[in-house]
Structures are given as C-alpha cells and as structure tokens.
Amino acid sequence: MMLVVFLGPPGSGKGTQAELLSRRFQLPSLSTGEMLRAAKESGSELGNSIQKQLDSGLLIDDETVIQLVVDCLNDPKCESGALLDGFPRTLAQALSLDEYLEGLNRSLDRVIQLRVPEPDLRSRLSERYLKLDRPRPEDRPEFIPKRLEIYEKITRPLVDYYSQRSLLAEIDGLGTEEEVFDRILECFPGGDSPSGLGKVAK
Ligand code: AP5
Ligand code: MG
C-alpha cells in the first residue's frame, strides 16, 4: 500500500511526474483537476456549478473535492495505493484526508513538493496555453497571477503541515522531466523498487 501526494504550484509538474510514477509503480494517479475538468465536460450538475471557478483557476469548495477523492480511494483499483495529484490543496482537505486514512488504519507515505521558480511556472503555463488545440481556460495569462497567489496563500501552508509530520520531500522541479523523475525516485526506499510499496514496472 502506497499513498503519495504531489504538492506544488500550478505548472510545477505534478501531473507530469504523477503519471511517470504511476506507470513505474503501477498505481493509479488521481488528479482532482482532471476529475473536475471531466465533470465540466460531461455537463453534469456538478460540472455546471463549478465551471466558472474552474475556468478562472479558483479553488473548488472543499466538500466537493473531498467527496470526489474519497469516492476514488474507496474504489478497489486503489487497493494497492494511489498517487494524489493536486489534492490536498487546503488545510481542511489535508485534515479530512488524514481523518479518512486514520479510519482505515492507513497513512500517507510521502509528500513530494515540486519547487519551480515563478518565472518558469509562468512560462510553462503560457506555453501550454499556446500549444494545446483545446487550451485550458485558466491558463489564460490574466488568470496566472491569481493562481500563483492562491497557491502561496492557501496551499503552501501544507508544506509546513507535512514537514512537521516528516513526510515532505522537497524536489527541484527544474530540468528535464526525466531528471526530475530521477530525483523523485530517490525519495523511495530501495530507489525504483520500493519494498512492499506496490508492483514495480520497468
Ligand atoms: P489542476 O489540474 O491540478 O491544475 P494546477 O494545479 O493549476 O496545475 P497544472 O496542471 O497547471 O500544473 P502541474 O503542476 O500539474 O504541472 P503539469 O505536469 O501539468 O487543477 C485545475 C483546477 O481544478 C484548479 O485551478 C482548481 O480550480 C481545481 N482544483 C483541482 N484540485 C483542487 C483541489 N484539491 N481543491 C480545490 N480545487 C481544485 O505541467 C505544466 C506544464 O509544464 C505542461 O505543459 C508540461 O508539459 C510542462 N512541464 C512539466 N514538467 C516540465 C519540465 N520538467 N520542464 C519543462 N516543462 C515541463
Ligand atoms: Mg496538473
């Protein structure tokens, strides 16, 4: 059983690295951003109610997001663990996750904090906005400062929260995707073959 959280500002590479680790450890990667975008695309009641916030890069309410994650974690596909990309992002979410895991006698194994300087974050997000056929609305240049501010004010305090619990691994998020991934693998006992931490694919 392995549970890993990816923490970092927009554009720091959470999704990219969670996917790489997901393939390596054969564990599902749960991205709350992807789940919320899927809800929006589906035109469901939830999707419609969150569209405005999502499109401008504002956080969705804790209750909604917690419910989405708990539903996923309860799924048998998460029996061996999961990689959480973009959750938790608020202290309330972190506390709910801890409470949920305590109830199952489980706990987090690691929190990977990706550190990337702000100018690089800005250029990654604006490049993505120009690159995609269907760009993400929140990547529009006018929303980027607010997204970075929300991270600093609301999500960054989780760095201390997890550091105090000795779960935090600070990773330099600059360099190629592979270079960053190699740094992440060093955080796991046994390098890329974590003992008893899920199946390992080469
Ligand atoms: P989410 O989808 O999580 O977006 P985000 O946090 O803004 O993060 P990004 O996906 O933009 O960046 P990332 O860190 O995943 O980096 P990525 O790998 O994509 O959330 C979307 C929205 O959903 C939120 O704004 C909010 O509204 C809502 N939401 C989600 N979770 C929530 C929660 N828990 N509570 C409340 N609301 C929530 O990479 C970014 C770019 O950089 C890509 O183009 C990539 O190719 C490139 N890149 C990656 N690695 C490198 C590298 N090493 N070098 C150069 N470029 C790189
Ligand atoms: Mg992402």
PDB file of C-alpha atoms and ligand atoms in Angstrom:
ATOM      1  CA  MET A   1       0.000   0.000   0.000  1.00  0.00           C
ATOM      2  CA  MET A   2       1.483   3.286  -1.043  1.00  0.00           C
ATOM      3  CA  LEU A   3      -0.063   6.741  -0.859  1.00  0.00           C
ATOM      4  CA  VAL A   4       1.855   9.676  -2.249  1.00  0.00           C
ATOM      5  CA  VAL A   5       0.781  13.317  -2.507  1.00  0.00           C
ATOM      6  CA  PHE A   6       2.151  15.659  -5.167  1.00  0.00           C
ATOM      7  CA  LEU A   7       2.248  19.216  -3.911  1.00  0.00           C
ATOM      8  CA  GLY A   8       3.322  22.262  -5.870  1.00  0.00           C
ATOM      9  CA  PRO A   9       2.184  25.403  -7.647  1.00  0.00           C
ATOM     10  CA  PRO A  10       0.392  25.380 -10.996  1.00  0.00           C
ATOM     11  CA  GLY A  11       2.857  24.342 -13.687  1.00  0.00           C
ATOM     12  CA  SER A  12       5.329  22.722 -11.301  1.00  0.00           C
ATOM     13  CA  GLY A  13       4.918  19.329 -12.983  1.00  0.00           C
ATOM     14  CA  LYS A  14       2.620  17.492 -10.559  1.00  0.00           C
ATOM     15  CA  GLY A  15       0.592  15.883 -13.337  1.00  0.00           C
ATOM     16  CA  THR A  16       3.621  15.014 -15.447  1.00  0.00           C
ATOM     17  CA  GLN A  17       5.505  13.406 -12.576  1.00  0.00           C
ATOM     18  CA  ALA A  18       2.464  11.667 -11.082  1.00  0.00           C
ATOM     19  CA  GLU A  19       1.911   9.993 -14.465  1.00  0.00           C
ATOM     20  CA  LEU A  20       5.528   8.831 -14.644  1.00  0.00           C
ATOM     21  CA  LEU A  21       5.390   7.430 -11.113  1.00  0.00           C
ATOM     22  CA  SER A  22       2.012   5.876 -11.811  1.00  0.00           C
ATOM     23  CA  ARG A  23       3.499   3.916 -14.705  1.00  0.00           C
ATOM     24  CA  ARG A  24       6.572   2.937 -12.742  1.00  0.00           C
ATOM     25  CA  PHE A  25       4.749   1.745  -9.623  1.00  0.00           C
ATOM     26  CA  GLN A  26       1.595   0.548 -11.404  1.00  0.00           C
ATOM     27  CA  LEU A  27      -0.585   2.683  -9.171  1.00  0.00           C
ATOM     28  CA  PRO A  28      -3.492   4.917 -10.182  1.00  0.00           C
ATOM     29  CA  SER A  29      -2.809   8.609 -10.339  1.00  0.00           C
ATOM     30  CA  LEU A  30      -5.775  10.646  -9.111  1.00  0.00           C
ATOM     31  CA  SER A  31      -5.831  14.207 -10.400  1.00  0.00           C
ATOM     32  CA  THR A  32      -8.562  16.349  -8.876  1.00  0.00           C
ATOM     33  CA  GLY A  33      -8.050  18.836 -11.714  1.00  0.00           C
ATOM     34  CA  GLU A  34      -8.742  16.084 -14.277  1.00  0.00           C
ATOM     35  CA  MET A  35     -11.784  14.893 -12.341  1.00  0.00           C
ATOM     36  CA  LEU A  36     -13.207  18.398 -12.183  1.00  0.00           C
ATOM     37  CA  ARG A  37     -12.492  19.071 -15.861  1.00  0.00           C
ATOM     38  CA  ALA A  38     -14.220  15.782 -16.729  1.00  0.00           C
ATOM     39  CA  ALA A  39     -17.260  16.854 -14.688  1.00  0.00           C
ATOM     40  CA  LYS A  40     -17.324  20.138 -16.578  1.00  0.00           C
ATOM     41  CA  GLU A  41     -17.068  18.403 -19.961  1.00  0.00           C
ATOM     42  CA  SER A  42     -19.854  15.999 -19.070  1.00  0.00           C
ATOM     43  CA  GLY A  43     -22.220  18.889 -18.436  1.00  0.00           C
ATOM     44  CA  SER A  44     -23.350  17.293 -15.168  1.00  0.00           C
ATOM     45  CA  GLU A  45     -24.967  19.371 -12.442  1.00  0.00           C
ATOM     46  CA  LEU A  46     -21.655  19.391 -10.591  1.00  0.00           C
ATOM     47  CA  GLY A  47     -19.818  20.323 -13.793  1.00  0.00           C
ATOM     48  CA  ASN A  48     -22.093  23.270 -14.457  1.00  0.00           C
ATOM     49  CA  SER A  49     -21.881  24.505 -10.891  1.00  0.00           C
ATOM     50  CA  ILE A  50     -18.066  24.618 -10.875  1.00  0.00           C
ATOM     51  CA  GLN A  51     -17.410  25.776 -14.430  1.00  0.00           C
ATOM     52  CA  LYS A  52     -16.867  29.454 -13.633  1.00  0.00           C
ATOM     53  CA  GLN A  53     -14.369  28.826 -10.847  1.00  0.00           C
ATOM     54  CA  LEU A  54     -12.559  26.158 -12.789  1.00  0.00           C
ATOM     55  CA  ASP A  55     -12.181  28.323 -15.864  1.00  0.00           C
ATOM     56  CA  SER A  56     -10.649  31.147 -13.875  1.00  0.00           C
ATOM     57  CA  GLY A  57      -8.339  28.990 -11.757  1.00  0.00           C
ATOM     58  CA  LEU A  58     -10.151  29.414  -8.437  1.00  0.00           C
ATOM     59  CA  LEU A  59     -10.351  26.586  -5.912  1.00  0.00           C
ATOM     60  CA  ILE A  60     -13.473  24.447  -5.851  1.00  0.00           C
ATOM     61  CA  ASP A  61     -15.121  24.040  -2.431  1.00  0.00           C
ATOM     62  CA  ASP A  62     -13.525  21.554  -0.050  1.00  0.00           C
ATOM     63  CA  GLU A  63     -16.611  19.409   0.396  1.00  0.00           C
ATOM     64  CA  THR A  64     -16.967  18.712  -3.330  1.00  0.00           C
ATOM     65  CA  VAL A  65     -13.314  17.900  -3.836  1.00  0.00           C
ATOM     66  CA  ILE A  66     -13.019  15.736  -0.714  1.00  0.00           C
ATOM     67  CA  GLN A  67     -16.038  13.705  -1.806  1.00  0.00           C
ATOM     68  CA  LEU A  68     -14.540  13.116  -5.258  1.00  0.00           C
ATOM     69  CA  VAL A  69     -11.261  11.895  -3.784  1.00  0.00           C
ATOM     70  CA  VAL A  70     -12.850   9.699  -1.117  1.00  0.00           C
ATOM     71  CA  ASP A  71     -15.039   8.045  -3.762  1.00  0.00           C
ATOM     72  CA  CYS A  72     -11.937   7.260  -5.802  1.00  0.00           C
ATOM     73  CA  LEU A  73      -9.918   5.999  -2.851  1.00  0.00           C
ATOM     74  CA  ASN A  74     -12.780   3.688  -1.889  1.00  0.00           C
ATOM     75  CA  ASP A  75     -12.624   2.098  -5.329  1.00  0.00           C
ATOM     76  CA  PRO A  76     -10.953  -1.332  -5.449  1.00  0.00           C
ATOM     77  CA  LYS A  77      -8.487  -0.014  -8.024  1.00  0.00           C
ATOM     78  CA  CYS A  78      -6.870   1.950  -5.177  1.00  0.00           C
ATOM     79  CA  GLU A  79      -6.403  -1.142  -3.031  1.00  0.00           C
ATOM     80  CA  SER A  80      -2.619  -1.054  -3.523  1.00  0.00           C
ATOM     81  CA  GLY A  81      -2.478   2.691  -3.127  1.00  0.00           C
ATOM     82  CA  ALA A  82      -2.701   5.841  -5.181  1.00  0.00           C
ATOM     83  CA  LEU A  83      -0.836   8.951  -6.217  1.00  0.00           C
ATOM     84  CA  LEU A  84      -2.693  12.151  -5.409  1.00  0.00           C
ATOM     85  CA  ASP A  85      -2.034  14.940  -7.908  1.00  0.00           C
ATOM     86  CA  GLY A  86      -3.358  18.303  -6.752  1.00  0.00           C
ATOM     87  CA  PHE A  87      -5.031  17.116  -3.563  1.00  0.00           C
ATOM     88  CA  PRO A  88      -4.989  18.221  -0.790  1.00  0.00           C
ATOM     89  CA  ARG A  89      -4.717  21.941  -1.537  1.00  0.00           C
ATOM     90  CA  THR A  90      -6.193  23.404   1.634  1.00  0.00           C
ATOM     91  CA  LEU A  91      -5.644  22.631   5.298  1.00  0.00           C
ATOM     92  CA  ALA A  92      -9.251  21.454   5.562  1.00  0.00           C
ATOM     93  CA  GLN A  93      -8.608  18.956   2.745  1.00  0.00           C
ATOM     94  CA  ALA A  94      -5.398  17.756   4.407  1.00  0.00           C
ATOM     95  CA  LEU A  95      -7.193  17.234   7.731  1.00  0.00           C
ATOM     96  CA  SER A  96     -10.039  15.360   6.035  1.00  0.00           C
ATOM     97  CA  LEU A  97      -7.596  13.126   4.220  1.00  0.00           C
ATOM     98  CA  ASP A  98      -5.783  12.303   7.461  1.00  0.00           C
ATOM     99  CA  GLU A  99      -9.061  11.556   9.182  1.00  0.00           C
ATOM    100  CA  TYR A 100     -10.198   9.329   6.327  1.00  0.00           C
ATOM    101  CA  LEU A 101      -6.918   7.412   6.301  1.00  0.00           C
ATOM    102  CA  GLU A 102      -6.884   7.044  10.103  1.00  0.00           C
ATOM    103  CA  GLY A 103     -10.301   5.437   9.856  1.00  0.00           C
ATOM    104  CA  LEU A 104      -8.786   2.838   7.554  1.00  0.00           C
ATOM    105  CA  ASN A 105      -5.629   2.447   9.601  1.00  0.00           C
ATOM    106  CA  ARG A 106      -3.648   3.813   6.712  1.00  0.00           C
ATOM    107  CA  SER A 107      -1.415   6.840   6.368  1.00  0.00           C
ATOM    108  CA  LEU A 108       0.448   8.819   3.764  1.00  0.00           C
ATOM    109  CA  ASP A 109       3.869   7.524   2.758  1.00  0.00           C
ATOM    110  CA  ARG A 110       5.340  10.624   1.182  1.00  0.00           C
ATOM    111  CA  VAL A 111       4.523  14.153   0.094  1.00  0.00           C
ATOM    112  CA  ILE A 112       6.529  15.255  -2.924  1.00  0.00           C
ATOM    113  CA  GLN A 113       6.864  19.024  -3.075  1.00  0.00           C
ATOM    114  CA  LEU A 114       7.919  20.236  -6.513  1.00  0.00           C
ATOM    115  CA  ARG A 115       9.819  23.508  -6.404  1.00  0.00           C
ATOM    116  CA  VAL A 116       9.981  25.651  -9.536  1.00  0.00           C
ATOM    117  CA  PRO A 117      10.757  29.402  -9.639  1.00  0.00           C
ATOM    118  CA  GLU A 118       7.833  31.644 -10.527  1.00  0.00           C
ATOM    119  CA  PRO A 119       9.155  32.873 -13.904  1.00  0.00           C
ATOM    120  CA  ASP A 120       9.452  29.252 -15.075  1.00  0.00           C
ATOM    121  CA  LEU A 121       5.929  28.482 -13.859  1.00  0.00           C
ATOM    122  CA  ARG A 122       4.600  31.444 -15.798  1.00  0.00           C
ATOM    123  CA  SER A 123       6.352  30.443 -18.994  1.00  0.00           C
ATOM    124  CA  ARG A 124       5.300  26.769 -18.728  1.00  0.00           C
ATOM    125  CA  LEU A 125       1.649  27.731 -18.294  1.00  0.00           C
ATOM    126  CA  SER A 126       1.626  30.305 -21.062  1.00  0.00           C
ATOM    127  CA  GLU A 127       3.398  27.876 -23.397  1.00  0.00           C
ATOM    128  CA  ARG A 128       0.794  25.244 -22.646  1.00  0.00           C
ATOM    129  CA  TYR A 129      -1.939  27.760 -23.379  1.00  0.00           C
ATOM    130  CA  LEU A 130      -0.486  28.387 -26.835  1.00  0.00           C
ATOM    131  CA  LYS A 131       0.411  24.750 -27.519  1.00  0.00           C
ATOM    132  CA  LEU A 132      -2.848  22.866 -26.887  1.00  0.00           C
ATOM    133  CA  ASP A 133      -5.577  22.576 -29.520  1.00  0.00           C
ATOM    134  CA  ARG A 134      -8.102  22.989 -26.730  1.00  0.00           C
ATOM    135  CA  PRO A 135      -6.306  25.197 -24.228  1.00  0.00           C
ATOM    136  CA  ARG A 136      -7.281  25.213 -20.577  1.00  0.00           C
ATOM    137  CA  PRO A 137      -9.180  28.468 -19.938  1.00  0.00           C
ATOM    138  CA  GLU A 138      -7.386  29.020 -16.622  1.00  0.00           C
ATOM    139  CA  ASP A 139      -4.037  29.102 -18.451  1.00  0.00           C
ATOM    140  CA  ARG A 140      -5.010  32.441 -19.995  1.00  0.00           C
ATOM    141  CA  PRO A 141      -2.361  34.991 -18.994  1.00  0.00           C
ATOM    142  CA  GLU A 142      -4.779  37.087 -16.938  1.00  0.00           C
ATOM    143  CA  PHE A 143      -5.514  34.192 -14.552  1.00  0.00           C
ATOM    144  CA  ILE A 144      -1.964  33.088 -13.849  1.00  0.00           C
ATOM    145  CA  PRO A 145      -1.072  35.662 -11.143  1.00  0.00           C
ATOM    146  CA  LYS A 146      -4.203  34.788  -9.150  1.00  0.00           C
ATOM    147  CA  ARG A 147      -3.495  31.046  -9.408  1.00  0.00           C
ATOM    148  CA  LEU A 148       0.027  31.585  -8.108  1.00  0.00           C
ATOM    149  CA  GLU A 149      -1.301  33.784  -5.306  1.00  0.00           C
ATOM    150  CA  ILE A 150      -3.857  31.152  -4.277  1.00  0.00           C
ATOM    151  CA  TYR A 151      -1.076  28.593  -4.102  1.00  0.00           C
ATOM    152  CA  GLU A 152       1.078  30.844  -1.922  1.00  0.00           C
ATOM    153  CA  LYS A 153      -1.723  31.815   0.458  1.00  0.00           C
ATOM    154  CA  ILE A 154      -3.829  28.687   0.704  1.00  0.00           C
ATOM    155  CA  THR A 155      -1.802  25.676  -0.387  1.00  0.00           C
ATOM    156  CA  ARG A 156       1.767  26.494   0.603  1.00  0.00           C
ATOM    157  CA  PRO A 157       0.957  26.212   4.351  1.00  0.00           C
ATOM    158  CA  LEU A 158       0.631  22.479   3.699  1.00  0.00           C
ATOM    159  CA  VAL A 159       4.397  22.381   3.188  1.00  0.00           C
ATOM    160  CA  ASP A 160       4.829  23.076   6.918  1.00  0.00           C
ATOM    161  CA  TYR A 161       1.982  20.772   7.827  1.00  0.00           C
ATOM    162  CA  TYR A 162       3.640  17.807   6.110  1.00  0.00           C
ATOM    163  CA  SER A 163       7.154  18.828   7.020  1.00  0.00           C
ATOM    164  CA  GLN A 164       6.189  18.695  10.706  1.00  0.00           C
ATOM    165  CA  ARG A 165       4.943  15.161  10.117  1.00  0.00           C
ATOM    166  CA  SER A 166       8.260  14.218   8.442  1.00  0.00           C
ATOM    167  CA  LEU A 167       6.501  13.320   5.213  1.00  0.00           C
ATOM    168  CA  LEU A 168       7.866  16.062   2.999  1.00  0.00           C
ATOM    169  CA  ALA A 169      10.401  15.547   0.233  1.00  0.00           C
ATOM    170  CA  GLU A 170      11.448  18.785  -1.456  1.00  0.00           C
ATOM    171  CA  ILE A 171      12.293  18.211  -5.093  1.00  0.00           C
ATOM    172  CA  ASP A 172      13.927  20.616  -7.505  1.00  0.00           C
ATOM    173  CA  GLY A 173      11.394  20.694 -10.344  1.00  0.00           C
ATOM    174  CA  LEU A 174      13.730  22.302 -12.886  1.00  0.00           C
ATOM    175  CA  GLY A 175      15.409  20.255 -15.582  1.00  0.00           C
ATOM    176  CA  THR A 176      14.017  17.677 -17.968  1.00  0.00           C
ATOM    177  CA  GLU A 177      11.018  15.576 -16.957  1.00  0.00           C
ATOM    178  CA  GLU A 178      13.355  12.581 -16.660  1.00  0.00           C
ATOM    179  CA  GLU A 179      15.812  14.458 -14.445  1.00  0.00           C
ATOM    180  CA  VAL A 180      13.015  15.490 -12.105  1.00  0.00           C
ATOM    181  CA  PHE A 181      11.651  11.948 -12.087  1.00  0.00           C
ATOM    182  CA  ASP A 182      15.059  10.530 -11.114  1.00  0.00           C
ATOM    183  CA  ARG A 183      15.138  12.905  -8.148  1.00  0.00           C
ATOM    184  CA  ILE A 184      11.679  11.734  -7.118  1.00  0.00           C
ATOM    185  CA  LEU A 185      12.661   8.071  -7.306  1.00  0.00           C
ATOM    186  CA  GLU A 186      15.456   8.757  -4.835  1.00  0.00           C
ATOM    187  CA  CYS A 187      12.780   9.540  -2.233  1.00  0.00           C
ATOM    188  CA  PHE A 188      11.584   5.968  -2.124  1.00  0.00           C
ATOM    189  CA  PRO A 189      13.281   3.249  -0.141  1.00  0.00           C
ATOM    190  CA  GLY A 190      15.084   0.887  -2.483  1.00  0.00           C
ATOM    191  CA  GLY A 191      15.231   3.530  -5.225  1.00  0.00           C
ATOM    192  CA  ASP A 192      12.935   2.452  -8.036  1.00  0.00           C
ATOM    193  CA  SER A 193      11.971  -0.839  -6.433  1.00  0.00           C
ATOM    194  CA  PRO A 194      10.254   0.154  -3.202  1.00  0.00           C
ATOM    195  CA  SER A 195       9.987  -2.787  -0.827  1.00  0.00           C
ATOM    196  CA  GLY A 196       6.370  -3.781  -0.473  1.00  0.00           C
ATOM    197  CA  LEU A 197       5.216  -0.485  -1.931  1.00  0.00           C
ATOM    198  CA  GLY A 198       3.230  -1.723  -4.873  1.00  0.00           C
ATOM    199  CA  LYS A 199       4.237  -3.518  -8.040  1.00  0.00           C
ATOM    200  CA  VAL A 200       7.119  -2.085  -9.960  1.00  0.00           C
ATOM    201  CA  ALA A 201       7.117  -1.831 -13.747  1.00  0.00           C
ATOM    202  CA  LYS A 202      10.239  -1.162 -15.752  1.00  0.00           C
TER     203      LYS A 202
HETATM  204  P1  AP5 B   1      -5.028  21.127 -11.759  1.00  0.00           P
HETATM  205  O1  AP5 B   1      -5.368  20.427 -12.992  1.00  0.00           O
HETATM  206  O2  AP5 B   1      -4.428  20.380 -10.634  1.00  0.00           O
HETATM  207  O3  AP5 B   1      -4.129  22.366 -12.192  1.00  0.00           O
HETATM  208  P2  AP5 B   1      -2.912  23.137 -11.474  1.00  0.00           P
HETATM  209  O4  AP5 B   1      -2.623  22.875 -10.076  1.00  0.00           O
HETATM  210  O5  AP5 B   1      -3.154  24.548 -11.829  1.00  0.00           O
HETATM  211  O6  AP5 B   1      -1.694  22.501 -12.076  1.00  0.00           O
HETATM  212  P3  AP5 B   1      -1.310  22.252 -13.565  1.00  0.00           P
HETATM  213  O7  AP5 B   1      -1.994  21.031 -14.054  1.00  0.00           O
HETATM  214  O8  AP5 B   1      -1.451  23.500 -14.350  1.00  0.00           O
HETATM  215  O9  AP5 B   1       0.241  22.029 -13.334  1.00  0.00           O
HETATM  216  P4  AP5 B   1       1.006  20.720 -12.844  1.00  0.00           P
HETATM  217  O10 AP5 B   1       1.736  21.032 -11.576  1.00  0.00           O
HETATM  218  O11 AP5 B   1       0.143  19.514 -12.857  1.00  0.00           O
HETATM  219  O12 AP5 B   1       2.072  20.629 -13.979  1.00  0.00           O
HETATM  220  P5  AP5 B   1       1.978  19.825 -15.360  1.00  0.00           P
HETATM  221  O13 AP5 B   1       2.584  18.493 -15.178  1.00  0.00           O
HETATM  222  O14 AP5 B   1       0.600  19.924 -15.909  1.00  0.00           O
HETATM  223  O15 AP5 B   1      -6.327  21.870 -11.211  1.00  0.00           O
HETATM  224  C1  AP5 B   1      -7.148  22.598 -12.088  1.00  0.00           C
HETATM  225  C2  AP5 B   1      -8.194  23.354 -11.301  1.00  0.00           C
HETATM  226  O16 AP5 B   1      -9.045  22.423 -10.628  1.00  0.00           O
HETATM  227  C3  AP5 B   1      -7.715  24.280 -10.193  1.00  0.00           C
HETATM  228  O17 AP5 B   1      -7.355  25.543 -10.709  1.00  0.00           O
HETATM  229  C4  AP5 B   1      -8.944  24.358  -9.309  1.00  0.00           C
HETATM  230  O18 AP5 B   1      -9.923  25.174  -9.896  1.00  0.00           O
HETATM  231  C5  AP5 B   1      -9.442  22.931  -9.370  1.00  0.00           C
HETATM  232  N1  AP5 B   1      -8.868  22.048  -8.341  1.00  0.00           N
HETATM  233  C6  AP5 B   1      -8.028  20.996  -8.553  1.00  0.00           C
HETATM  234  N2  AP5 B   1      -7.701  20.401  -7.402  1.00  0.00           N
HETATM  235  C7  AP5 B   1      -8.363  21.070  -6.432  1.00  0.00           C
HETATM  236  C8  AP5 B   1      -8.418  20.937  -5.026  1.00  0.00           C
HETATM  237  N3  AP5 B   1      -7.732  19.968  -4.377  1.00  0.00           N
HETATM  238  N4  AP5 B   1      -9.188  21.811  -4.325  1.00  0.00           N
HETATM  239  C9  AP5 B   1      -9.902  22.773  -4.968  1.00  0.00           C
HETATM  240  N5  AP5 B   1      -9.891  22.969  -6.288  1.00  0.00           N
HETATM  241  C10 AP5 B   1      -9.132  22.124  -7.027  1.00  0.00           C
HETATM  242  O19 AP5 B   1       2.970  20.704 -16.232  1.00  0.00           O
HETATM  243  C11 AP5 B   1       2.627  22.021 -16.608  1.00  0.00           C
HETATM  244  C12 AP5 B   1       3.273  22.326 -17.971  1.00  0.00           C
HETATM  245  O20 AP5 B   1       4.689  22.303 -17.822  1.00  0.00           O
HETATM  246  C13 AP5 B   1       2.920  21.295 -19.052  1.00  0.00           C
HETATM  247  O21 AP5 B   1       2.786  21.925 -20.279  1.00  0.00           O
HETATM  248  C14 AP5 B   1       4.142  20.349 -19.033  1.00  0.00           C
HETATM  249  O22 AP5 B   1       4.360  19.749 -20.283  1.00  0.00           O
HETATM  250  C15 AP5 B   1       5.264  21.305 -18.664  1.00  0.00           C
HETATM  251  N6  AP5 B   1       6.331  20.622 -17.912  1.00  0.00           N
HETATM  252  C16 AP5 B   1       6.194  19.639 -16.985  1.00  0.00           C
HETATM  253  N7  AP5 B   1       7.401  19.269 -16.496  1.00  0.00           N
HETATM  254  C17 AP5 B   1       8.313  20.053 -17.132  1.00  0.00           C
HETATM  255  C18 AP5 B   1       9.739  20.137 -17.057  1.00  0.00           C
HETATM  256  N8  AP5 B   1      10.469  19.369 -16.236  1.00  0.00           N
HETATM  257  N9  AP5 B   1      10.356  21.071 -17.845  1.00  0.00           N
HETATM  258  C19 AP5 B   1       9.639  21.873 -18.672  1.00  0.00           C
HETATM  259  N10 AP5 B   1       8.303  21.820 -18.797  1.00  0.00           N
HETATM  260  C20 AP5 B   1       7.630  20.924 -18.021  1.00  0.00           C
HETATM  261 MG    MG B   2      -1.787  19.103 -13.498  1.00  0.00          MG
END
